Amino acid sequence: MQCETARFILELDLTRMGEADWRDLDAVEAHLQDCPDCQGWHLQRQAAENRMAQLMQNVPAIRFKHQNFQRDSHTEGRNWSRRLIPYGLVVAVILLIFSPMVFRQPAKPLDIELAAWIMREGFESSVDGPTADSRRLELERRFARIGVTTRLPDALDYSQLLFSGLVELQGHAVPQLVFSGSTGDWLTQVLVLDSRKFDLSSLPESIPTGLTSSEGTLLNADESGRFVALVVDGFRRKGPAGAKAAW
Amino acid sequence: MADITELAKAHQQSLFRYAFRLTGQTADAEDLVQETFLQANRKISSVKDLGAIKNWLFTILRNQHLMNLRQRGNKPLESIEDLPDCAVQPIRPEGVHDSELLQQLLMEMPEGYRTPLILFYLEDFSYRDISEQMGIPIGTVMSRLARAKDWIRARYPVDSIMNQSPIREER
């Protein structure tokens, strides 16, 4: 394959075609392995694309949380946020004067029990139940069903899965899995991060977790390196929120 | 049937990011997200394919945005060629934050080009998803994306800032 052809196909981003014809991609992969120029060009282009995606996602934080839309649909106020602006400004000034810490919000602790809201139905725990691998695929399908694309690491034992759900980290919905450990309250918590949404090189040194403080490890969740799993083991935290895991 | 409160929990952040990039204003974006969920709540009983619910919400949001533009009398540019041919200066103006510069450029771009570009970079939508949301053929999505990328790269120094510090968190 010629360099020009390979670069043209890569520029087309065929992986974003959905149900596209993937035959050409194998040839492009082979070409990249043999051609250092194209390999360098491709890496640079990917980095620029990732940078653009990160910039595009860098927007101010939303100022309202889950509304009761069933109730709100019967009310007349459509542009409610504009009417709240004067009151909001007064509150903001008061907060600015008395509590500058408000604008340095700590990361939200990950509440394991609340995180399970999204996937309530559990897996059948019978001998004839799904295999660990089929559970992993089923979990990926469930996340996809609510619009969260992810790849879960296959190095984990999904037969030990306690529950799964979403947690909020740096403004993004992050898939979370919690596995039972070998003894008592010992748990393993896994967060799967998408490198297109997170700058993995600048993750904070510690992330709040529902477990007692312990060391965490990083695990590649897929071959492309796009998804990375943060794995932390520990006892279930029973005290006040705020325990952190160091990576 | 999907529950609107759960949908809001799952999608409000990504819908807000989309709305903000479309409108460029926090208050407008919040109103747009609110209107989207109100409309979704009215129509949710007609949703049959839960797998396509994210596409559905994004489509509602864009339609609402276009309606708002029409009500304000804004006539959107049809083509990227309609833009004035200003001197290309791919340098970040002093004091302007990367994200703000990107937003300024997006707002200059015709809506038909801005939307696929935002959907492409903001969420992990496939060409097919974008095509369905905008009601245009996949080929048109691809050509508009290519032209929008060329246009923005010519004006935005994304390569030159690649090695700079990570994005500042906007609060």
PDB file of C-alpha atoms in Angstrom, chain B residues 30-127:
ATOM      1  CA  GLU B  30     -28.823  25.352  30.347  1.00  0.00           C
ATOM      2  CA  ASP B  31     -32.161  26.488  28.937  1.00  0.00           C
ATOM      3  CA  LEU B  32     -31.605  24.320  25.893  1.00  0.00           C
ATOM      4  CA  VAL B  33     -30.917  21.233  28.013  1.00  0.00           C
ATOM      5  CA  GLN B  34     -33.967  21.981  30.141  1.00  0.00           C
ATOM      6  CA  GLU B  35     -36.169  22.349  27.043  1.00  0.00           C
ATOM      7  CA  THR B  36     -34.716  19.136  25.627  1.00  0.00           C
ATOM      8  CA  PHE B  37     -35.685  17.096  28.684  1.00  0.00           C
ATOM      9  CA  LEU B  38     -39.129  18.687  28.845  1.00  0.00           C
ATOM     10  CA  GLN B  39     -39.733  17.727  25.207  1.00  0.00           C
ATOM     11  CA  ALA B  40     -38.255  14.281  25.786  1.00  0.00           C
ATOM     12  CA  ASN B  41     -40.584  13.763  28.729  1.00  0.00           C
ATOM     13  CA  ARG B  42     -43.597  14.558  26.547  1.00  0.00           C
ATOM     14  CA  LYS B  43     -42.524  12.126  23.819  1.00  0.00           C
ATOM     15  CA  ILE B  44     -40.812   9.412  25.822  1.00  0.00           C
ATOM     16  CA  SER B  45     -43.699   6.962  25.519  1.00  0.00           C
ATOM     17  CA  SER B  46     -43.072   6.812  21.755  1.00  0.00           C
ATOM     18  CA  VAL B  47     -39.458   5.657  22.187  1.00  0.00           C
ATOM     19  CA  LYS B  48     -39.096   2.031  21.150  1.00  0.00           C
ATOM     20  CA  ASP B  49     -35.349   1.632  20.650  1.00  0.00           C
ATOM     21  CA  LEU B  50     -33.631   2.254  23.994  1.00  0.00           C
ATOM     22  CA  GLY B  51     -30.249   1.790  22.312  1.00  0.00           C
ATOM     23  CA  ALA B  52     -30.828   4.917  20.236  1.00  0.00           C
ATOM     24  CA  ILE B  53     -31.966   7.095  23.096  1.00  0.00           C
ATOM     25  CA  LYS B  54     -28.804   9.183  23.221  1.00  0.00           C
ATOM     26  CA  ASN B  55     -29.106   9.969  19.499  1.00  0.00           C
ATOM     27  CA  TRP B  56     -32.744  10.853  20.087  1.00  0.00           C
ATOM     28  CA  LEU B  57     -31.923  13.315  22.884  1.00  0.00           C
ATOM     29  CA  PHE B  58     -29.161  14.962  20.845  1.00  0.00           C
ATOM     30  CA  THR B  59     -31.539  15.292  17.895  1.00  0.00           C
ATOM     31  CA  ILE B  60     -34.176  16.973  20.061  1.00  0.00           C
ATOM     32  CA  LEU B  61     -31.589  19.387  21.404  1.00  0.00           C
ATOM     33  CA  ARG B  62     -30.366  20.392  17.946  1.00  0.00           C
ATOM     34  CA  ASN B  63     -33.896  20.832  16.601  1.00  0.00           C
ATOM     35  CA  GLN B  64     -34.730  23.031  19.557  1.00  0.00           C
ATOM     36  CA  HIS B  65     -31.559  25.027  18.972  1.00  0.00           C
ATOM     37  CA  LEU B  66     -32.454  25.569  15.299  1.00  0.00           C
ATOM     38  CA  MET B  67     -35.955  26.639  16.302  1.00  0.00           C
ATOM     39  CA  ASN B  68     -34.523  29.144  18.805  1.00  0.00           C
ATOM     40  CA  LEU B  69     -32.255  30.549  16.089  1.00  0.00           C
ATOM     41  CA  ARG B  70     -35.214  30.964  13.735  1.00  0.00           C
ATOM     42  CA  GLN B  71     -37.297  32.640  16.430  1.00  0.00           C
ATOM     43  CA  ARG B  72     -34.499  35.127  17.034  1.00  0.00           C
ATOM     44  CA  GLY B  73     -34.373  35.842  13.314  1.00  0.00           C
ATOM     45  CA  ASN B  74     -30.840  34.511  12.888  1.00  0.00           C
ATOM     46  CA  LYS B  75     -30.294  33.400   9.324  1.00  0.00           C
ATOM     47  CA  PRO B  76     -27.632  30.697   9.445  1.00  0.00           C
ATOM     48  CA  LEU B  77     -24.877  30.712   6.849  1.00  0.00           C
ATOM     49  CA  GLU B  78     -25.354  27.946   4.315  1.00  0.00           C
ATOM     50  CA  SER B  79     -21.802  27.206   3.329  1.00  0.00           C
ATOM     51  CA  ILE B  80     -18.325  27.543   4.743  1.00  0.00           C
ATOM     52  CA  GLU B  81     -17.486  29.550   1.609  1.00  0.00           C
ATOM     53  CA  ASP B  82     -19.930  32.232   2.816  1.00  0.00           C
ATOM     54  CA  LEU B  83     -17.461  33.232   5.496  1.00  0.00           C
ATOM     55  CA  PRO B  84     -15.417  36.361   4.798  1.00  0.00           C
ATOM     56  CA  ASP B  85     -11.952  35.374   3.633  1.00  0.00           C
ATOM     57  CA  CYS B  86     -10.080  36.907   6.554  1.00  0.00           C
ATOM     58  CA  ALA B  87      -6.322  36.732   6.783  1.00  0.00           C
ATOM     59  CA  VAL B  88      -5.427  33.331   8.152  1.00  0.00           C
ATOM     60  CA  GLN B  89      -3.450  33.760  11.350  1.00  0.00           C
ATOM     61  CA  PRO B  90      -3.008  30.432  13.099  1.00  0.00           C
ATOM     62  CA  ILE B  91      -1.653  31.992  16.286  1.00  0.00           C
ATOM     63  CA  ARG B  92      -3.452  32.162  19.569  1.00  0.00           C
ATOM     64  CA  PRO B  93      -4.178  35.820  20.460  1.00  0.00           C
ATOM     65  CA  GLU B  94      -2.542  36.832  23.729  1.00  0.00           C
ATOM     66  CA  GLY B  95      -4.763  36.395  26.783  1.00  0.00           C
ATOM     67  CA  VAL B  96      -7.341  34.289  24.983  1.00  0.00           C
ATOM     68  CA  HIS B  97      -7.822  30.830  26.459  1.00  0.00           C
ATOM     69  CA  ASP B  98      -7.677  27.865  24.066  1.00  0.00           C
ATOM     70  CA  SER B  99     -11.227  26.831  24.798  1.00  0.00           C
ATOM     71  CA  GLU B 100     -12.514  30.386  24.266  1.00  0.00           C
ATOM     72  CA  LEU B 101     -10.658  30.697  20.972  1.00  0.00           C
ATOM     73  CA  LEU B 102     -12.118  27.399  19.836  1.00  0.00           C
ATOM     74  CA  GLN B 103     -15.593  28.633  20.782  1.00  0.00           C
ATOM     75  CA  GLN B 104     -15.098  31.891  18.876  1.00  0.00           C
ATOM     76  CA  LEU B 105     -14.146  29.936  15.761  1.00  0.00           C
ATOM     77  CA  LEU B 106     -17.066  27.546  16.182  1.00  0.00           C
ATOM     78  CA  MET B 107     -19.484  30.472  16.381  1.00  0.00           C
ATOM     79  CA  GLU B 108     -18.101  31.845  13.108  1.00  0.00           C
ATOM     80  CA  MET B 109     -18.714  28.551  11.366  1.00  0.00           C
ATOM     81  CA  PRO B 110     -22.009  27.768   9.562  1.00  0.00           C
ATOM     82  CA  GLU B 111     -24.265  25.586  11.716  1.00  0.00           C
ATOM     83  CA  GLY B 112     -24.289  22.776   9.167  1.00  0.00           C
ATOM     84  CA  TYR B 113     -20.518  22.422   9.579  1.00  0.00           C
ATOM     85  CA  ARG B 114     -20.258  23.315  13.266  1.00  0.00           C
ATOM     86  CA  THR B 115     -22.682  20.591  14.387  1.00  0.00           C
ATOM     87  CA  PRO B 116     -20.907  17.580  12.853  1.00  0.00           C
ATOM     88  CA  LEU B 117     -17.563  18.890  14.096  1.00  0.00           C
ATOM     89  CA  ILE B 118     -18.882  19.199  17.659  1.00  0.00           C
ATOM     90  CA  LEU B 119     -20.573  15.805  17.585  1.00  0.00           C
ATOM     91  CA  PHE B 120     -17.410  14.216  16.194  1.00  0.00           C
ATOM     92  CA  TYR B 121     -15.054  15.534  18.857  1.00  0.00           C
ATOM     93  CA  LEU B 122     -17.387  15.941  21.819  1.00  0.00           C
ATOM     94  CA  GLU B 123     -19.004  12.523  21.926  1.00  0.00           C
ATOM     95  CA  ASP B 124     -18.025   9.240  20.402  1.00  0.00           C
ATOM     96  CA  PHE B 125     -20.654   9.415  17.669  1.00  0.00           C
ATOM     97  CA  SER B 126     -20.158   7.470  14.471  1.00  0.00           C
ATOM     98  CA  TYR B 127     -20.730   9.053  11.068  1.00  0.00           C
TER      99      TYR B 127
END
